[in-house]
CSV table of C-alpha atoms in Angstrom, one decimal:
chain,number,residue,atom,x,y,z
Q,1,MET,CA,0.0,0.0,0.0
Q,2,TYR,CA,1.2,3.5,-0.8
Q,3,TYR,CA,1.4,6.2,1.8
Q,4,PRO,CA,2.1,9.7,0.7
Q,5,ILE,CA,5.4,11.3,1.7
Q,6,LEU,CA,5.4,14.3,4.0
Q,7,LYS,CA,7.1,17.2,2.1
Q,8,ASN,CA,7.5,20.6,3.8
Q,9,ASN,CA,4.9,19.5,6.4
Q,10,VAL,CA,2.3,18.8,3.7
Q,11,TYR,CA,1.2,15.5,2.2
Q,12,VAL,CA,1.4,15.6,-1.6
Q,13,VAL,CA,-1.6,13.6,-2.9
Q,14,MET,CA,-3.0,14.7,-6.2
Q,15,THR,CA,-5.9,13.3,-8.2
Q,16,VAL,CA,-7.0,13.4,-11.8
Q,17,SER,CA,-9.7,16.0,-10.8
Q,18,GLN,CA,-6.9,18.3,-9.8
Q,19,LEU,CA,-5.5,18.6,-13.3
Q,20,PRO,CA,-6.0,22.1,-14.5
Q,21,TYR,CA,-7.1,20.8,-17.9
Q,22,LEU,CA,-7.0,17.6,-19.9
Q,23,PRO,CA,-4.3,17.9,-22.6
Q,24,GLU,CA,-5.3,17.2,-26.2
Q,25,PHE,CA,-4.5,13.7,-27.4
Q,26,PHE,CA,-3.3,12.5,-23.9
Q,27,ASP,CA,-6.9,12.9,-22.6
Q,28,ARG,CA,-7.9,9.6,-24.2
Q,29,TYR,CA,-5.6,7.8,-21.7
Q,30,ILE,CA,-6.1,10.0,-18.6
Q,31,THR,CA,-9.9,9.6,-18.8
Q,32,LEU,CA,-9.4,5.9,-18.2
Q,33,ILE,CA,-8.5,6.7,-14.6
Q,34,PRO,CA,-11.2,7.5,-12.0
Q,35,SER,CA,-11.3,11.3,-11.4
Q,36,GLU,CA,-10.6,11.0,-7.6
Q,37,ALA,CA,-7.8,8.5,-8.0
Q,38,THR,CA,-4.4,9.6,-6.9
Q,39,LEU,CA,-1.3,9.2,-9.1
Q,40,MET,CA,0.4,7.0,-6.5
Q,41,SER,CA,-2.6,4.8,-5.9
Q,42,GLN,CA,-2.8,4.3,-9.7
Q,43,PHE,CA,0.8,3.3,-9.9
Q,44,GLU,CA,-0.1,0.5,-7.4
Q,45,GLU,CA,-3.3,-0.4,-9.3
Q,46,ALA,CA,-1.4,-0.6,-12.6
Q,47,LYS,CA,1.1,-3.0,-11.0
Q,48,THR,CA,-1.7,-5.2,-9.7
Q,49,GLN,CA,-3.4,-5.2,-13.1
Q,50,MET,CA,-0.2,-6.1,-14.9
Q,51,GLU,CA,0.3,-9.0,-12.5
Q,52,ARG,CA,-3.2,-10.3,-13.3
Q,53,ILE,CA,-2.4,-10.5,-17.1
Q,54,ARG,CA,1.1,-11.7,-16.7
Q,55,PRO,CA,0.2,-15.4,-17.4
Q,56,SER,CA,-1.6,-14.4,-20.6
Q,57,LEU,CA,1.2,-12.2,-21.7
Q,58,ILE,CA,3.6,-15.1,-21.4
Q,59,GLN,CA,1.1,-17.6,-23.1
Q,60,PHE,CA,0.4,-15.3,-26.1
Q,61,GLU,CA,3.7,-13.5,-26.3
Q,62,ASN,CA,4.2,-14.0,-30.0
Q,63,TYR,CA,0.5,-14.0,-31.1
Q,64,ARG,CA,-0.8,-11.5,-33.7
Q,65,TYR,CA,-4.5,-11.2,-34.1
Q,66,GLN,CA,-3.9,-10.0,-37.7
Q,67,PRO,CA,-0.8,-9.9,-39.9
Q,68,HIS,CA,1.4,-6.9,-39.3
Q,69,LYS,CA,-0.2,-6.2,-35.9
Q,70,TRP,CA,2.0,-6.0,-32.8
Q,71,THR,CA,2.5,-9.0,-30.6
Q,72,PRO,CA,2.1,-8.8,-26.8
Q,73,LYS,CA,5.9,-8.5,-26.6
Q,74,ASP,CA,5.8,-5.5,-29.0
Q,75,ILE,CA,3.0,-3.9,-26.9
Q,76,LEU,CA,5.0,-4.4,-23.7
Q,77,GLN,CA,8.1,-2.9,-25.3
Q,78,HIS,CA,6.0,0.0,-26.5
Q,79,LEU,CA,4.7,0.6,-22.9
Q,80,ILE,CA,8.3,0.6,-21.7
Q,81,ASP,CA,9.4,3.0,-24.4
Q,82,ASN,CA,6.5,5.3,-23.8
Q,83,GLU,CA,7.0,5.4,-20.1
Q,84,ARG,CA,10.6,6.3,-20.4
Q,85,ILE,CA,9.7,9.1,-22.8
Q,86,GLN,CA,6.9,10.5,-20.6
Q,87,SER,CA,9.1,10.2,-17.5
Q,88,TYR,CA,11.9,12.2,-19.2
Q,89,ARG,CA,9.4,14.8,-20.2
Q,90,ALA,CA,8.0,15.0,-16.7
Q,91,LEU,CA,11.6,15.4,-15.3
Q,92,ALA,CA,12.4,18.1,-17.8
Q,93,PHE,CA,9.3,20.1,-17.1
Q,94,ALA,CA,9.5,19.6,-13.3
Q,95,ARG,CA,13.1,21.0,-13.4
Q,96,GLY,CA,12.0,24.0,-15.4
Q,97,GLU,CA,12.7,23.1,-19.0
Q,98,THR,CA,11.1,25.7,-21.3
Q,99,ALA,CA,12.1,24.2,-24.7
Q,100,SER,CA,9.4,22.3,-26.6
Q,101,LEU,CA,10.2,18.6,-26.5
Q,102,PRO,CA,9.7,16.5,-29.7
Q,103,GLY,CA,7.2,13.8,-30.2
Q,104,TYR,CA,8.0,10.3,-31.3
Q,105,ASN,CA,6.7,7.8,-33.8
Q,106,GLU,CA,5.7,4.7,-32.0
Q,107,ASN,CA,5.8,2.6,-35.2
Q,108,SER,CA,9.3,3.6,-36.0
Q,109,TYR,CA,10.3,2.8,-32.4
Q,110,ALA,CA,8.6,-0.6,-32.7
Q,111,GLU,CA,10.4,-1.5,-35.9
Q,112,ASN,CA,13.7,-1.0,-34.1
Q,113,THR,CA,13.1,-2.7,-30.7
Q,114,LEU,CA,14.0,-6.3,-31.5
Q,115,ALA,CA,11.2,-7.3,-29.1
Q,116,GLU,CA,10.5,-10.5,-31.2
Q,117,GLY,CA,13.9,-11.9,-30.1
Q,118,ARG,CA,13.3,-11.1,-26.4
Q,119,ASN,CA,11.8,-13.3,-23.7
Q,120,MET,CA,8.5,-12.0,-22.2
Q,121,THR,CA,9.8,-12.6,-18.7
Q,122,ASP,CA,12.7,-10.4,-19.4
Q,123,LEU,CA,10.5,-7.7,-20.8
Q,124,LEU,CA,8.2,-7.9,-17.8
Q,125,ASP,CA,11.2,-7.5,-15.5
Q,126,GLU,CA,12.3,-4.4,-17.5
Q,127,PHE,CA,8.7,-3.1,-17.3
Q,128,TYR,CA,8.6,-3.4,-13.5
Q,129,LEU,CA,12.0,-1.7,-13.1
Q,130,VAL,CA,11.0,1.2,-15.3
Q,131,ARG,CA,7.7,1.5,-13.5
Q,132,GLU,CA,9.3,1.6,-10.1
Q,133,SER,CA,11.7,4.2,-11.3
Q,134,SER,CA,8.8,6.3,-12.6
Q,135,ARG,CA,6.9,5.9,-9.4
Q,136,VAL,CA,9.8,7.1,-7.3
Q,137,LEU,CA,10.4,10.0,-9.7
Q,138,PHE,CA,6.8,11.2,-9.6
Q,139,ASP,CA,6.8,10.7,-5.8
Q,140,SER,CA,9.8,13.1,-5.5
Q,141,PHE,CA,7.9,16.0,-7.1
Q,142,SER,CA,6.3,18.7,-5.0
Q,143,GLU,CA,2.7,19.9,-5.8
Q,144,ALA,CA,4.2,22.9,-7.6
Q,145,GLN,CA,6.4,20.7,-9.7
Q,146,LEU,CA,3.5,18.4,-10.6
Q,147,LEU,CA,1.5,21.4,-11.8
Q,148,ARG,CA,4.3,22.8,-14.0
Q,149,GLU,CA,3.6,22.9,-17.7
Q,150,GLY,CA,5.6,22.2,-20.7
Q,151,ILE,CA,5.2,21.6,-24.4
Q,152,CYS,CA,5.7,18.2,-26.1
Q,153,SER,CA,4.5,17.2,-29.5
Q,154,ASN,CA,3.1,20.8,-29.8
Q,155,ILE,CA,0.8,20.0,-26.9
Q,156,LYS,CA,0.7,21.8,-23.6
Q,157,ILE,CA,0.8,19.4,-20.6
Q,158,THR,CA,1.5,19.3,-16.9
Q,159,VAL,CA,3.9,17.0,-15.1
Q,160,LEU,CA,0.9,15.4,-13.3
Q,161,ALA,CA,-0.9,14.7,-16.5
Q,162,LEU,CA,2.2,13.0,-17.9
Q,163,GLY,CA,2.1,10.7,-14.8
Q,164,PHE,CA,-1.5,9.9,-15.4
Q,165,GLN,CA,-0.8,9.4,-19.1
Q,166,ILE,CA,1.7,6.6,-18.3
Q,167,ILE,CA,-0.9,4.8,-16.2
Q,168,GLY,CA,-3.8,5.4,-18.6
Q,169,HIS,CA,-1.7,4.3,-21.6
Q,170,GLN,CA,-1.1,1.0,-19.9
Q,171,PHE,CA,-4.8,0.6,-19.1
Q,172,HIS,CA,-5.6,1.3,-22.8
Q,173,HIS,CA,-3.2,-1.4,-24.1
Q,174,GLN,CA,-4.4,-3.9,-21.4
Q,175,THR,CA,-7.9,-3.5,-22.8
Q,176,VAL,CA,-6.7,-4.1,-26.3
Q,177,LEU,CA,-4.8,-7.2,-25.2
Q,178,LYS,CA,-7.8,-8.6,-23.4
Q,179,GLU,CA,-10.2,-8.0,-26.3
Q,180,ARG,CA,-7.9,-9.0,-29.2
Q,181,TYR,CA,-5.2,-11.3,-27.9
Q,182,PHE,CA,-6.2,-13.2,-24.9
Q,183,GLN,CA,-9.0,-15.4,-26.2
């Protein structure tokens, strides 16, 4: 169970409803999270949900529901890549970066991951390590830092929204996996 850290005699607990706005494009992921859910509680929930589908990820690791669609290994690598990118963006904006950060082409990244040659268990280990790093990073931010804004992919977004995007993005892909892969 997560307990908020006392920072400057104030507990930092922020919810989706405290976002000043839903950023364009990223809103499709953030709205998958309950409005009163805290970021840290959702890091825990996301971990629990990933553990629930772990056996299916391993069982169907190389399955494609259609030719040229990603496999579960490709999807997990995509989640890892996205989380690293969003965490970097959050770090940059929390530290006061004012430059606009570039977007990324997920298909180009996927073509260059070599996920097909990897073991799903190794990918899951990497996922959990990256996730724990992200959780600790976001937990280190003050409320003021969580509400700082930056521009990425020509979209204005807060550090807090980037954290919720990481979780919502996982939830989105879990739904796809359950509906199209794990049958």
